[in-house]
Every structure is written in C-alpha cells, then in structure tokens.
XYZ file of C-alpha atoms in Angstrom:
650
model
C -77.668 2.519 -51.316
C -76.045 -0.959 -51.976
C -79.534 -2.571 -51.556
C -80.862 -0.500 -54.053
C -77.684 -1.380 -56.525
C -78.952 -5.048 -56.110
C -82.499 -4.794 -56.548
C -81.623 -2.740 -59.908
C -79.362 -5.616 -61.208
C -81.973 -7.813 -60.649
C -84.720 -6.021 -62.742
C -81.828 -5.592 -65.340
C -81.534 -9.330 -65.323
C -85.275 -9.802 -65.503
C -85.877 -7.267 -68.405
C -82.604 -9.069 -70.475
C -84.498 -12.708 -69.893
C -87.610 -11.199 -70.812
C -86.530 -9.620 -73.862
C -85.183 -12.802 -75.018
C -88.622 -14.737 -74.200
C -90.595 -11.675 -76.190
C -88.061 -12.753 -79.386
C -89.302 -16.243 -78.928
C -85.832 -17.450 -78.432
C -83.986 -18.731 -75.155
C -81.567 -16.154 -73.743
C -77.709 -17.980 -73.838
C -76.092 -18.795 -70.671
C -73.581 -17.374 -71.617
C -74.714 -13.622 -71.547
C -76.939 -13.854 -68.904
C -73.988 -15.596 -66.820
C -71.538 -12.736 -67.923
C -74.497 -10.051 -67.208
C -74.424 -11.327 -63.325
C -70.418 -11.565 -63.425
C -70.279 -7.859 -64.390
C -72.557 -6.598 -61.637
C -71.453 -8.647 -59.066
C -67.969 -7.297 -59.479
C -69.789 -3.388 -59.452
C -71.214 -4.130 -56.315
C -68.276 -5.836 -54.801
C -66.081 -3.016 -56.068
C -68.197 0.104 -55.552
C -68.126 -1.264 -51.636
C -72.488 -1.780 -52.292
C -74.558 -4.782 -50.917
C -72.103 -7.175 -50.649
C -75.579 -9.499 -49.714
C -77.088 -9.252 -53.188
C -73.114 -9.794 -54.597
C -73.193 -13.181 -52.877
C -77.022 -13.957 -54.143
C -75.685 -12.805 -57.418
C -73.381 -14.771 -57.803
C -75.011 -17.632 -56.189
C -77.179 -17.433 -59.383
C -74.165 -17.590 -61.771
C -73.446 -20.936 -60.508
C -77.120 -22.456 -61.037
C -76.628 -20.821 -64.564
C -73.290 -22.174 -64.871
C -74.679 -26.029 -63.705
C -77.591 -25.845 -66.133
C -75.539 -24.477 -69.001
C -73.369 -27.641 -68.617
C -76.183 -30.070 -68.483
C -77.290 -28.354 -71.722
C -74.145 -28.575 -73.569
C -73.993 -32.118 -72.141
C -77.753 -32.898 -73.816
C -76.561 -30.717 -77.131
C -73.484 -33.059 -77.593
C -75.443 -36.255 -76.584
C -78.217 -35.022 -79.834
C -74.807 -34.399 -82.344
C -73.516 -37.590 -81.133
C -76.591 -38.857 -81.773
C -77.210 -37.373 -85.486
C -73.256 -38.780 -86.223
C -74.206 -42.083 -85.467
C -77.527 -41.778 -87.531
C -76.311 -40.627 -90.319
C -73.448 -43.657 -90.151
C -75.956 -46.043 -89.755
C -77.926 -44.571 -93.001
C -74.740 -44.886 -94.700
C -73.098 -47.723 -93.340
C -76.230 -50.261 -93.018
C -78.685 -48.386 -95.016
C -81.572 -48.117 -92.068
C -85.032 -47.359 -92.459
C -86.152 -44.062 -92.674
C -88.584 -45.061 -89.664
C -86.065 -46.229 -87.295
C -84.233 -42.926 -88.131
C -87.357 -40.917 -87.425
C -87.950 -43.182 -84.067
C -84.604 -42.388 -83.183
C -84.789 -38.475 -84.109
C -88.177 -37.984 -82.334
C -86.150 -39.921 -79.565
C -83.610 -37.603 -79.324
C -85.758 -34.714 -79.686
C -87.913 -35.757 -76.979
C -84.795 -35.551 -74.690
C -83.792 -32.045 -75.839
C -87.095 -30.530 -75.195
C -87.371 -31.796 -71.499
C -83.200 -30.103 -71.022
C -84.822 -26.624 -72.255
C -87.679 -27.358 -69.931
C -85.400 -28.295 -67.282
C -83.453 -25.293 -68.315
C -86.507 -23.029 -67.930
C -87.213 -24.194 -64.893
C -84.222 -22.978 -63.326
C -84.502 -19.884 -64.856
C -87.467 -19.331 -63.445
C -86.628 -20.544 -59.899
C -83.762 -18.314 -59.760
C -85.956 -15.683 -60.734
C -88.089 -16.196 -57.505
C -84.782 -16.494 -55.871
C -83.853 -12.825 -56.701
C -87.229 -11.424 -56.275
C -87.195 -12.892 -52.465
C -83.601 -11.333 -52.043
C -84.881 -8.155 -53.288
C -87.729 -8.084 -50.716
C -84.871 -8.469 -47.798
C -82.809 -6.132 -48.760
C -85.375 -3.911 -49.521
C -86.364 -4.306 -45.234
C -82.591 -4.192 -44.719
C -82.502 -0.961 -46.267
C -85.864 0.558 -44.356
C -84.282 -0.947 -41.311
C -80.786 0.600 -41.550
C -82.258 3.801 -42.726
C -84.012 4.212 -39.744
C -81.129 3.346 -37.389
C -79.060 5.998 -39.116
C -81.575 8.116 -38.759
C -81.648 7.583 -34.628
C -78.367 8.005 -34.352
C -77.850 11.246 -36.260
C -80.724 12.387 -33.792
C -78.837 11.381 -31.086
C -75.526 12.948 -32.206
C -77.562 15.789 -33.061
C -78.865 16.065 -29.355
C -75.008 15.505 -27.763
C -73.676 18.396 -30.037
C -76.698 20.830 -28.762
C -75.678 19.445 -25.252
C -72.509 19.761 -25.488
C -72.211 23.001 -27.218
C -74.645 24.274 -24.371
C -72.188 23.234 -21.803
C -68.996 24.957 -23.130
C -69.897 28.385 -21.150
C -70.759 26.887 -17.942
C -67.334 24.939 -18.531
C -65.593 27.757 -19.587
C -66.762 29.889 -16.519
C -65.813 26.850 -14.003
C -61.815 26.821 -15.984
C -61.787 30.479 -15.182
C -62.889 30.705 -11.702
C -60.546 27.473 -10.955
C -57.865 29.095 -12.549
C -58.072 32.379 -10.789
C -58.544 29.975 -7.587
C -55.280 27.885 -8.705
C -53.345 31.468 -8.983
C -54.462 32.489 -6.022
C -52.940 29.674 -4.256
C -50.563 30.123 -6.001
C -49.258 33.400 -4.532
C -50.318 32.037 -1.146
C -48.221 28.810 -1.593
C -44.881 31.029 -2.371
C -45.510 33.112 0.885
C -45.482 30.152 3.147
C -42.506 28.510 1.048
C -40.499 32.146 1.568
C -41.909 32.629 5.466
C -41.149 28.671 5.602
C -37.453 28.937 3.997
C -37.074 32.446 6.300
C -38.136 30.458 9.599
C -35.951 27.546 8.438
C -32.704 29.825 8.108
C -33.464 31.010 11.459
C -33.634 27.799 13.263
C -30.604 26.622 11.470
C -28.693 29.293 12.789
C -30.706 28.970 16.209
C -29.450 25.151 15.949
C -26.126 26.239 15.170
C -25.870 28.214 18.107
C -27.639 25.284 20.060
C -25.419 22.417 18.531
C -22.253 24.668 19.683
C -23.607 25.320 23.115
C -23.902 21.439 23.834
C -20.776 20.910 22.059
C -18.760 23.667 24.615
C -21.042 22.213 27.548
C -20.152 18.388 26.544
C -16.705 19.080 26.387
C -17.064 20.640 30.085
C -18.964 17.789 30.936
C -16.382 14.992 29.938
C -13.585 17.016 31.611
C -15.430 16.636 35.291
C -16.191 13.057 34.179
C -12.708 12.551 33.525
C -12.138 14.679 36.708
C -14.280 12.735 38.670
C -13.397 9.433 37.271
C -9.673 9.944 37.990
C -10.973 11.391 41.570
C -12.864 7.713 42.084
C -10.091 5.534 40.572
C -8.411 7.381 43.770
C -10.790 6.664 46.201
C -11.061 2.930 45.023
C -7.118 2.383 45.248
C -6.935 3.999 48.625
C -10.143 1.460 49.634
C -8.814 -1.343 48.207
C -5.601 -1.100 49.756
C -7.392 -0.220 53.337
C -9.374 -3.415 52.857
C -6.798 -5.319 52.068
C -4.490 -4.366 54.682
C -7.380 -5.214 56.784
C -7.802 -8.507 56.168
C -4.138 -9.138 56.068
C -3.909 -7.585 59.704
C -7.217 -9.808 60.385
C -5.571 -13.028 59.449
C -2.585 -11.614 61.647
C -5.076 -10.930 64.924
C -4.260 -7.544 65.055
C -6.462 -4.232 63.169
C -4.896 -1.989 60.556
C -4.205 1.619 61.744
C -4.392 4.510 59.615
C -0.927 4.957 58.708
C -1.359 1.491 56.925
C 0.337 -0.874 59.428
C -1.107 -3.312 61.664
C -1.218 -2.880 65.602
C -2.190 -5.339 68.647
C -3.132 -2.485 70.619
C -4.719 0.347 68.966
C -4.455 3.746 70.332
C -7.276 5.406 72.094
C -10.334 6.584 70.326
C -9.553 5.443 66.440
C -11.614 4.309 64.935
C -12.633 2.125 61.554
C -14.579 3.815 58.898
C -17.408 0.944 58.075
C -20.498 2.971 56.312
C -20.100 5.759 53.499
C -22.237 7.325 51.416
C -21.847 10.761 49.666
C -23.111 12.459 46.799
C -18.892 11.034 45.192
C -20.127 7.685 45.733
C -23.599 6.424 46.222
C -22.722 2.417 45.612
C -23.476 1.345 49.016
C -27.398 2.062 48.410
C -27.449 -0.240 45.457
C -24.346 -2.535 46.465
C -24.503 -6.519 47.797
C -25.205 -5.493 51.310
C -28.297 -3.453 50.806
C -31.902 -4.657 50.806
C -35.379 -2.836 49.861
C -33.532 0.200 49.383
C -32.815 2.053 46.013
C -31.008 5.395 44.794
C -33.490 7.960 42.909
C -31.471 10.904 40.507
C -32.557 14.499 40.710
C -34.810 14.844 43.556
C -37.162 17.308 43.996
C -35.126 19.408 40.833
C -31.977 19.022 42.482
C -28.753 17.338 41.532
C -28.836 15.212 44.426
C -28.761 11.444 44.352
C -30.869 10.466 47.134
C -31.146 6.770 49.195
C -34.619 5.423 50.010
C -36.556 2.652 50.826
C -38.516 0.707 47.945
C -41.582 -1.179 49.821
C -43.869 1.548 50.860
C -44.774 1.497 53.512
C -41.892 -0.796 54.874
C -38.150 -0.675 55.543
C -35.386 -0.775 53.759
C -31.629 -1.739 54.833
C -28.159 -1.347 54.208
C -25.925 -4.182 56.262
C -22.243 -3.623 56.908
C -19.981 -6.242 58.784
C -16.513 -4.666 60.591
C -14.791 -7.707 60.558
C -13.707 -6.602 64.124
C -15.220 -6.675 67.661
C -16.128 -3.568 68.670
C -17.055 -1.463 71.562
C -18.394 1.426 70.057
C -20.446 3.012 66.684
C -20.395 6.531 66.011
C -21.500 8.484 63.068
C -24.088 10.920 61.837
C -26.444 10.707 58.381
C -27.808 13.612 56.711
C -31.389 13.017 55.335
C -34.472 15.451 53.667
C -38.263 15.457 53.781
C -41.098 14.618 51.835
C -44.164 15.320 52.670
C -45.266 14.159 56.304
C -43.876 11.481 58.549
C -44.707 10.447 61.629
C -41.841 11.138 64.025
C -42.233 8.762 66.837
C -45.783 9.068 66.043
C -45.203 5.833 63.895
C -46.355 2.561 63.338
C -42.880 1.203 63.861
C -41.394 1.134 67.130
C -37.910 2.817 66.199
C -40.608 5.665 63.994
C -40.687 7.002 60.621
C -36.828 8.061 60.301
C -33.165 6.266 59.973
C -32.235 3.994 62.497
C -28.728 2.210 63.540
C -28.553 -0.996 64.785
C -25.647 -3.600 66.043
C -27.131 -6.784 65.405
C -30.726 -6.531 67.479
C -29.533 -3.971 70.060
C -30.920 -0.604 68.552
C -27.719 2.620 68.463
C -29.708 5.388 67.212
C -32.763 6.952 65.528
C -32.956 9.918 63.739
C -36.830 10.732 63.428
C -38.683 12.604 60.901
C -41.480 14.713 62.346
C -44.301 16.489 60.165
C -43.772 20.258 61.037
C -41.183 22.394 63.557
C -44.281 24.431 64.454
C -44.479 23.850 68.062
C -48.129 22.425 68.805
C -48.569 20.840 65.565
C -49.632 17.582 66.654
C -48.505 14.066 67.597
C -47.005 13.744 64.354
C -44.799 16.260 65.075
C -41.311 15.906 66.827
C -40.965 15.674 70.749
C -39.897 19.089 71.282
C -42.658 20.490 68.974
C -45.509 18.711 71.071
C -45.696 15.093 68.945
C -45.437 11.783 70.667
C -43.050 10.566 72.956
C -39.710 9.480 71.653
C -38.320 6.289 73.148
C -37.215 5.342 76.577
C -33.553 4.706 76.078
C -32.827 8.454 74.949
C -30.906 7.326 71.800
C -32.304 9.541 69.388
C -32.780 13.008 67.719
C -35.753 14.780 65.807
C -36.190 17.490 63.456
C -38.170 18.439 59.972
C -37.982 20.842 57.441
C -41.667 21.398 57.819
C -41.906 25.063 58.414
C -45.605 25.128 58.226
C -48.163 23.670 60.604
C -49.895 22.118 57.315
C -49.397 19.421 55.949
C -47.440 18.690 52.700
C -47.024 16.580 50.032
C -43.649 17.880 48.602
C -39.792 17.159 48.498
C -38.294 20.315 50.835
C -35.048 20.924 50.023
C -33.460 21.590 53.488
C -31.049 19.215 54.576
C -31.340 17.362 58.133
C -29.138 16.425 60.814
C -25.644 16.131 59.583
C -22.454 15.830 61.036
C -23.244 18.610 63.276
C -26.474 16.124 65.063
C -23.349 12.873 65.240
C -24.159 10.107 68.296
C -21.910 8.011 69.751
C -22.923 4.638 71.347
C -21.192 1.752 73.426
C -21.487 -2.142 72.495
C -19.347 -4.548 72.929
C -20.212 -6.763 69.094
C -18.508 -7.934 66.517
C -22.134 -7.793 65.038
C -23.130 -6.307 61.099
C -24.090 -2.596 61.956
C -27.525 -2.072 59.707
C -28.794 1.442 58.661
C -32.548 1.017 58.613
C -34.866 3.070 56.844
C -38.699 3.420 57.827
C -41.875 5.237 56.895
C -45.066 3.676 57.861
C -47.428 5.489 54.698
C -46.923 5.630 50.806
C -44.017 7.909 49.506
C -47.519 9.570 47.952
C -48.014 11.203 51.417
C -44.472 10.613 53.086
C -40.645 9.948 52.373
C -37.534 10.222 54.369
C -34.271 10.101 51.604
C -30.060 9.643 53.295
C -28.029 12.220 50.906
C -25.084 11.884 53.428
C -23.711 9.078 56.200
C -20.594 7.784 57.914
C -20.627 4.910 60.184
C -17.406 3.874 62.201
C -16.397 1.853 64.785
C -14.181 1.508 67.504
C -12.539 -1.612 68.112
C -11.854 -3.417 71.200
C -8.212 -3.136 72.676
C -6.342 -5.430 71.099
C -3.349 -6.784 74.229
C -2.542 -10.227 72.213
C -2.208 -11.611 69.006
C -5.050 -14.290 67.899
C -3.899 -17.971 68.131
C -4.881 -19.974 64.673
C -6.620 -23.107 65.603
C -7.980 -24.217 62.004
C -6.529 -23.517 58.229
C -8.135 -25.630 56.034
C -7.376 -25.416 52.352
C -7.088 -27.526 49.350
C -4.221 -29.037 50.582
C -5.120 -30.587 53.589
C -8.992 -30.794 53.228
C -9.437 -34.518 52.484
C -7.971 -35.027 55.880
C -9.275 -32.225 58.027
C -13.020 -33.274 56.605
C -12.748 -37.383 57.200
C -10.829 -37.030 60.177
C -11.248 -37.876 64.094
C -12.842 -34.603 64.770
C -15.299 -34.566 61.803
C -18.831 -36.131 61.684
C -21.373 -36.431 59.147
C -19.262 -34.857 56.598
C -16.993 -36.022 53.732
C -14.935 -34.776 50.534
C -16.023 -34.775 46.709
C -12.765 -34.711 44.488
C -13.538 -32.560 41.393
C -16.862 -31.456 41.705
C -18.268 -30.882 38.656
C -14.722 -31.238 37.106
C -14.060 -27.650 38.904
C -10.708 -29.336 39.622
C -11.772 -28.627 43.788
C -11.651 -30.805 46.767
C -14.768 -30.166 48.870
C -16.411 -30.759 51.964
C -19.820 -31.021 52.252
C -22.869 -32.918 54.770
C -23.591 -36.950 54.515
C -27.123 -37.156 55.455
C -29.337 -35.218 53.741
C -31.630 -33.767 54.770
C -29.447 -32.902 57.812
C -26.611 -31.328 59.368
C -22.710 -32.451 59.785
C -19.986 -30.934 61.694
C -16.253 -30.247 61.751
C -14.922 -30.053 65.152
C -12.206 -28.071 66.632
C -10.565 -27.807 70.579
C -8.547 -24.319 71.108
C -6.425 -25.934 73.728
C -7.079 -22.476 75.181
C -9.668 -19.744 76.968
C -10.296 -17.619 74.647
C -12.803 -14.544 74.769
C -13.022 -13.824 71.029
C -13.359 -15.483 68.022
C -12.319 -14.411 64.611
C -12.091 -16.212 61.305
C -13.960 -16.896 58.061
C -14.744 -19.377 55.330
C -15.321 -20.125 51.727
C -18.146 -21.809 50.594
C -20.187 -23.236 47.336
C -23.584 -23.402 46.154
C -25.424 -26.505 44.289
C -28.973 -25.965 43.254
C -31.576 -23.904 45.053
C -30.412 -23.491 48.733
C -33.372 -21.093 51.150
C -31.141 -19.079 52.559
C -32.768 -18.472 55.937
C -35.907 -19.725 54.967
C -35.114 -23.139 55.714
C -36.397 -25.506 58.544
C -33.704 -25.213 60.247
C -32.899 -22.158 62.600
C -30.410 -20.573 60.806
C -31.197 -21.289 57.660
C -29.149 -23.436 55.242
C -25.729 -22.420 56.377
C -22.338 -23.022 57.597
C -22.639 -21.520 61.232
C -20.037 -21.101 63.746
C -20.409 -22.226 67.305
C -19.045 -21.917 70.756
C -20.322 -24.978 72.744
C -23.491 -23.976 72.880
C -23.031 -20.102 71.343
C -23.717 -18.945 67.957
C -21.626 -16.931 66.895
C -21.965 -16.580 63.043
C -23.681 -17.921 60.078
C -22.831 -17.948 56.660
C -26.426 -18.280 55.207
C -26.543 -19.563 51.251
C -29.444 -18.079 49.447
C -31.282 -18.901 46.453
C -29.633 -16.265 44.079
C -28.317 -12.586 44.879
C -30.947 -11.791 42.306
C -33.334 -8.568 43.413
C -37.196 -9.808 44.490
C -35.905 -13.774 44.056
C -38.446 -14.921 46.333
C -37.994 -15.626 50.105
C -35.081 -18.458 49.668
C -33.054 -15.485 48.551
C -30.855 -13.302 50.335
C -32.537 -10.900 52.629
C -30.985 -7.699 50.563
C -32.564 -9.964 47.372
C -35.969 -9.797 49.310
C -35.530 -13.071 50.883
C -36.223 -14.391 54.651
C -34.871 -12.123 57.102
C -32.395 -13.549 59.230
C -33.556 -14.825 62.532
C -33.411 -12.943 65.679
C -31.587 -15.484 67.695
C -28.841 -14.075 64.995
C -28.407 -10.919 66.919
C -27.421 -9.210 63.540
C -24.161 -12.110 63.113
C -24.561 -13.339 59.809
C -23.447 -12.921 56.141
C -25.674 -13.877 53.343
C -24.293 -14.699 49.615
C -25.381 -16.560 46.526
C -23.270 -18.538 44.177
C -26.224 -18.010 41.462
C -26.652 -14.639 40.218
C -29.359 -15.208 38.059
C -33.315 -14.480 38.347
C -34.010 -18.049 37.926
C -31.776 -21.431 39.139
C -31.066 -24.535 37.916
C -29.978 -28.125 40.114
C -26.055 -27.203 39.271
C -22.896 -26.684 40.427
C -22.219 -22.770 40.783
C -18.456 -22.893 40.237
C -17.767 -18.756 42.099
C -16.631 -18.935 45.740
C -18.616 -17.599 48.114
C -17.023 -15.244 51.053
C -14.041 -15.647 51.961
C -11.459 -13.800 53.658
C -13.142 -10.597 52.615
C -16.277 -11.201 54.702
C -14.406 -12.102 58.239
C -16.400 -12.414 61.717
C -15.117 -11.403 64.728
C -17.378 -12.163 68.195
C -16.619 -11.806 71.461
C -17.979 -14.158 74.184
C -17.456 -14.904 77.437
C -14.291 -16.444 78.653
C -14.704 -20.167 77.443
C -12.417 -23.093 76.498
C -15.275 -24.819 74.400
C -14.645 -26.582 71.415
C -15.455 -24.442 68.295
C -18.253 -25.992 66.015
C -18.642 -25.617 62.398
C -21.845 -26.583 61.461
C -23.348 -27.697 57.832
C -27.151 -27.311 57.642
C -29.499 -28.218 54.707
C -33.324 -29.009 54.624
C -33.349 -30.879 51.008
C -31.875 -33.628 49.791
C -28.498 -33.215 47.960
C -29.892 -33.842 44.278
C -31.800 -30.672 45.602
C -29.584 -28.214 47.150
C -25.368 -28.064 48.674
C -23.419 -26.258 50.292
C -19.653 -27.238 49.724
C -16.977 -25.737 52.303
C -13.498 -25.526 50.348
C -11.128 -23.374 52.665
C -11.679 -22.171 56.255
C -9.350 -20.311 59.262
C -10.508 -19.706 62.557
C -8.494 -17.635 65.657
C -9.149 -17.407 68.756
C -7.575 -14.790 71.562
C-alpha cells in the first residue's frame, strides 16, 4: 500500500543518515536531497501515497534551505582564510590575531553544522509523525475496504438469490402478455368484422336518408310553390279589399268590387289548416302558441299558453257585418270540464264579436252517458248555457278519466253554426281550460271564420283625407284643438300631428254634412317612447279613438312593444292590458317598437294603416266625427304621432 511505500522511504532515509553518523562524518545534502527526490518521484509515479510524496518532498526543501546556509557559512570561512592569508602577506600580522581570527571563524562553522544537525534531526521527527498517520490512514482505509467488500459480498448473494424468483415472475408475465395477446387480436378482428358491418349498415342508412331527403325537398318545394300560391291569391284578395274599402263598396269573389253584394256571400276572415298554421303565432294572436307532432302525430296543433287561462286569436273584417259563420275542428287531452267549468263560456273554443258571445264548442270528459258533471249535456254533465249557442262532444270513450292526447278529431265542418250580429267588431277565437295541460288540454287543428256583410245600397261619402300634403293645415285648423304639427320628426323627413298638453288629450274635428249610419275609415300612426297601450289612465288606453258624438266607435291603442310577455303596457296578444269592455271588441292594437326592451325614441315604422280599416255601424246620426289623441305621460315620456287618416261615412 502507498502508506507503506512512505513509511519504507523514510526508514531508508533514516538508516542512510545513520550510516553516515556511525562513519563519524556528516551525510552531504546533496545525497540525502537526491535520496528524497528519487522516492518522491516512485511514489508519485507508481500512483502510492501521494501524502508521504508531499511530506517528502516538503523535507527536500528544509534540506535544500540548510544546504544553502551551509555553503553560505563554507564560503564566508574561504573568504575568510583569503583575506588571512593576504593580511599575513601583505601586512605581516601576528600569528595571534590570525589564530583569534581562525578560532573566530571556526566558532561560526561549528554552530552552521549544529544548526545543520538540528534540522536534520527535526525533520527526522517530522517523518516519524507522518509515518504514524499514514500508518492510521492505512488501518482506517483497510477497514473501510473491508466493509464494503462485505457489503458487495451480501448484494451479490442477494441478488443472485433473487434471479429465480425474477425469472419465474418474466415467465408467468410473459405467458400473461401472450395471452393477451391472442385475446387483443380477437377483439381487433370481431372489432374490424363489426366495423365492416356497420359501414355497410351506414351505407345503406346514409342512402336511405339521401332517397328520403330528396323526397322530402321535392314536397318542400311542392309545398312551397303551393304557399307562394296561396299568398299571391291572399294578397291580391286583401288588397282588392282595401281598395274596394277606400271605394265604400266590398270585394266579391270574382275580384271586383260591388255596392250591393249578392245574397248569402260571404268574406273569409279566420283560417287555419294543417297548409298554414301562421294565424296561431301571427300579430293578432295572444297567449296562444302552435306545438309540432302531437300526441305522435304529424299534426301541428293551436293551444293556449297560460294554464289554466285563455288564449286568443283577434281578427278585424274591415266590414260591418250581420252575420259569422264557421266551424273549428279541435282534439282532447285528458279531461275538461265541458260546461262544468270555471269559465262561464267552459273549457272549449269560443267565438265572439266584440263582447256579444257567437258560439262555444265545449269539451266534455267522457261520451259515456252518466259520467258526471264534467261530462257533456247530453251525457248527463252540467248545463250548457241559456242562449243555446253551442255544441259538445269528447273523444273520451271511457267513463275514466285520462291523462292522454286521443287522437280523434272533433266537431268539424260537419258541427258549422251560423249566428246574426249586426258589428263591424274584431271576431276573437277564444280558447279556455280552467286546469293544467298536466290534467287537461283542448288543441284547434282546423277553423274557418267568415262573415257576411251588411247590404251595401250606396257608396260611402269621404269626409276626411289627411296626408302629408295637407296635414299642417288639417291639424292647426278651425276644427282642431289641442293638437299641432312637428316638421321632420326625428329628421324622418314627416309632417306629424300629435297632442299639446301633455298629459292629456287633443282632438281633430270633423262635420259629415250628412246622416250617416256607418262609419268606415282608418289611420296611420307613430310611436315615441314607452306608450301603455290600454293600460293607461285613460279609458281607452293611449290611443287615437274614433267617435260619434258621444259613441265610440274604434280605438287604435299604441302599446309598449309587439314584443311576447312585454309587460302589461304591451299589446294584449304581447300579454299586455286587455282592452276594455266599453270597447265591445272595436279596437286594433300595434307597436312601433318591436323589441323586448324600449328606449325614449322616435320609432320611425308606421303603424296601421289602410290595412287595418274599421267599419261600425250606429244609429242614424248627423254627429260630428271625433278623432281623439290620448296620452297619460308627458311627451319626453311617451307620443303618439298621427301622419295620414280617411274617414267615410254612408
């Protein structure tokens, strides 16, 4: 070991300065520093203690310092000698002074080899100490090698002792992995085989859809083509009836207009079909809604939304009539009340001109005769009404109740009434069910409405046109009070008419110069800001209404917003105020604002028009005719602007 190495140089070192001592002579510095040069390098190069190397050579420098002092004493003594012997020459001194000088001199070499002994013998404590540490260094690392082959030793046995258990886990694993192996290919095979067969299933599929969406656009494009049809033909009836309106005479089916229409035609005013189901979700129709697929069939069905509650659908002739007629078809869900009902009219589909009740068609629980007050007339239920304007049936085989959609149809044209009124009144289908559509609902698939209007012997006489030509004058003039014109409203380029107090009311005035006993005409009208509709203070709401002396006999009412559920300053098809009863069903409701919310602006889209006409009868008068601007807020609030009017009377 390389602390062994050392501690051998060492005792060489010793036994070369002792040898020297034994001869009585001082070892040179110059052997014993070549001595430690030499085994120095041997350590350094064998890779031994590189410790005693450094100690080693430590030494040879101590050597090296010494050996200079005592070449430095050794010249200072020749130096010495020179000068002697010069001086003996030279001044011829005393042999005494000579001696002196030479015992002098001596005297300093003998303390340099003392000196020099000195540190031969302190480096020779120096070693042995060395030798004593590396000797524990050695003890020391022998015993750490020692632990550590143990150790090794033990991790070999350990590990050589866990190669079988190893070796018995790879095998089982890998029988394990091949097992999966095989199983894993099944699944991807019965995978890949189920795969093919739903491609070629969807393949089938895709080309199914593909032959049945082709079939499908066809009756689309069938049925489109069919409706642009139906619209055409109603658009040009509509406006042929307006243009024989303005005239004072009613369109007759041939498409020409007629003072005197012949007996028993009449005016188709309320569809609906399974071709066109618009009117249930259209601008006249209130807590009502259309529902797709009932029960599993194809049919689109017509319901009311609050349950319980009503619903409505309003439709305005535009022509004094003296007669409705008509039939609806309806179904059954689960059990209503007949005239066993909460509401006066029942649970069923009434018809109404104005306030004055046409029809009912009630909806009793069962056909089973004896089946309770819930039941229709004729199967024992409750009484129907006095007046005898009604009919009853269900498609309630059972004397049970229900809770299901039965798909038998009701009524039809085969059950049609007929009923005499002398109106120009909105007709209104009404739908009620006093319980939850949970336990009861009554659904229109099928309805047409008509009426007949009242002989027509002489043309109307036009007794106001007020348009944007003449409006600034018609508004401010002698027959006008508490109103007055705007020029561009809100730079809409428009001339309009509105109130001057506000809150409040003005009028326009006008005198027929006649007796009339009918009135006709209509208006068009604009909305600022967040007018109530008929919720307002006053009676009919904030409108334009149209008086004879002392005789309604329409209002335009201005709502909030056309806007479903917009709160009860809407519209009452947007779930607004309902209109008065003093109305007697005369009145048209619209909304400039078509949004949910409103803002304090100008709505620049007319409002009615000659589209939405009136037509009342009254008794033979001459009275002036009235129109009448109403409000409740001030105008930074709310407005209603007229822009173009013509009334008629006959």
């Amino acid at each position: 070991s390389s602390s062994k190495m050392a501690t051998a140089v060492i005792f060489a070192l010793l036994a070369l300065i002792a040898g020297h001592a034994q001869a009585q002579g001082v070892p040179t510095l110059a052997s014993v520093n070549d001595t430690i040069v030499v085994f120095a390098e041997d350590l350094i190069l064998s890779h031994q203690s590189p410790a005693a190397a450094i100690s080693l050579l430590t030494l040879q420098g101590t050597l090296v310092a010494e050996t200079s002092r005592a070449l430095s004493t050794e010249a200072s003594i020749g130096a010495g000698l020179s000068q002697l012997q010069i001086a003996q020459i030279q001044a011829g001194a005393s042999t005494a002074a000579v001696g002196g000088a030479l015992a002098l001199e001596q005297s300093r070499a003998g303390n340099s080899e003392a000196s020099l002994a000195s540190s031969i013998q302190a480096a020779e404590m120096s070693l042995q100490a060395l030798v004593s540490q590396e000797q524990q260094r050695a003890i020391s690392s022998e015993a750490t090698i020692t632990t550590l082959v143990t150790n090794e030793q033990a991790r070999a046995v350990a590990a050589e002792a866990s190669i079988p258990v190893v070796a018995s886990s790879l095998a089982s694993e890998t029988a394990a992995a091949r097992a999966a192996e095989v199983s894993i290919s099944a699944s991807v095979t019965a995978e890949y085989t189920r795969a093919l067969a739903a491609e070629a299933s969807l393949s089938t599929l895709a080309a199914s859809l593909s032959t049945m969406l082709a079939q499908e656009q066809s009756r689309a494009t069938a049925k489109e083509a069919q409706m642009a049809i139906v619209e055409a033909s109603l658009a040009t009836q509509a406006s042929m009836s307006v243009q024989c309106l303005l005239q004072g005479m009613v369109p007759t089916p041939t498409g020409t207009c007629t003072y005197a229409m012949p007996s028993n035609t009449t005016i188709p005013v309320l569809g609906y079909s399974q071709a066109d189901t618009s009117i249930c979700t259209g601008g006249q129709a209130g807590g009502v809604a259309a529902d797709a697929n009932v029960g599993g069939t194809t049919l689109t069905l017509c319901r009311r939304v609050t349950n319980p509650g009503c619903g409505s659908i309003w439709i305005n002739p535009g022509v004094v009539y003296t007669q409705v007629s008509g039939y609806v078809t309806l179904y059954q869900l689960g059990s209503p009340d007949a005239f066993n009902s909460n509401y006066a009219q029942g649970d069923g589909v009434s018809l109404w001109s104005g306030n004055t009740l046409l029809w009912t068609y009630g909806v009793g629980f069962s056909s089973v005769n004896g089946a309770g007050a819930a039941a229709c007339p004729l199967a024992g239920g409750h009484a129907p009404p006095t007046n005898g304007l009604w009919s009853c049936q269900s498609s309630n085989p059972a004397s049970t109740a229900v809770s299901t959609f039965i798909n038998t149809p009701l009524f039809g044209p085969s059950v049609a009434f007929a009923t005499s009124v002398l109106s120009g009144a909105q007709v209104e289908m009404r739908f009620c069910v006093d319980e939850a559509r949970t336990n009861e609902e009554i659904y229109l698939a099928a309805a047409s409405i008509s009426v007949l209007p009242r002989p027509i012997t002489s043309p109307y006489t036009n007794i106001l046109t007020m348009t944007q030509a003449n409006i600034a004058s018609i508004c401010a003039g002698g027959a006008a009070n508490g109103v007055t014109t705007d020029t561009n409203v809100a730079s809409s380029g428009l001339t309009l008419c509105r109130r001057v107090t506000n809150p409040g009311c003005g009028s326009l005035y006008i005198n027929p110069g006649t007796v009339y006993s009918e009135v006709t005409g209509w208006v068009t009208l604009y909305q600022f800001g967040s007018t109530d509709g008929f919720s307002g203070t006053y009676s009919y709401g904030d409108s334009l209404s149209i008086w004879s002396g002392t005789t309604m006999l329409w209002t335009y009412a201005v709502g909030l917003s056309t806007y479903p559920a917009s709160g009860t300053s809407a519209c009452p098809f947007a779930g607004g105020a309902a209109a008065p009863a003093a109305n007697n069903g005369q009145w048209s409701c619209s909304a400039g604002n078509q949004a949910s919310s409103w803002s304090s602006t100008f709505y620049n889209s007319p409002i009615f028009g000659p589209s939405a006409p009136f037509a009342v009868p009254v008794a033979s008068t001459g009275a002036q005719i009235e129109l009448r601007l109403c409000l409740n807020e001030a105008a930074t609030n709310e407005e209603i602007y007229i822009s173009a009017a013509s009334i008629s009377v006959r």
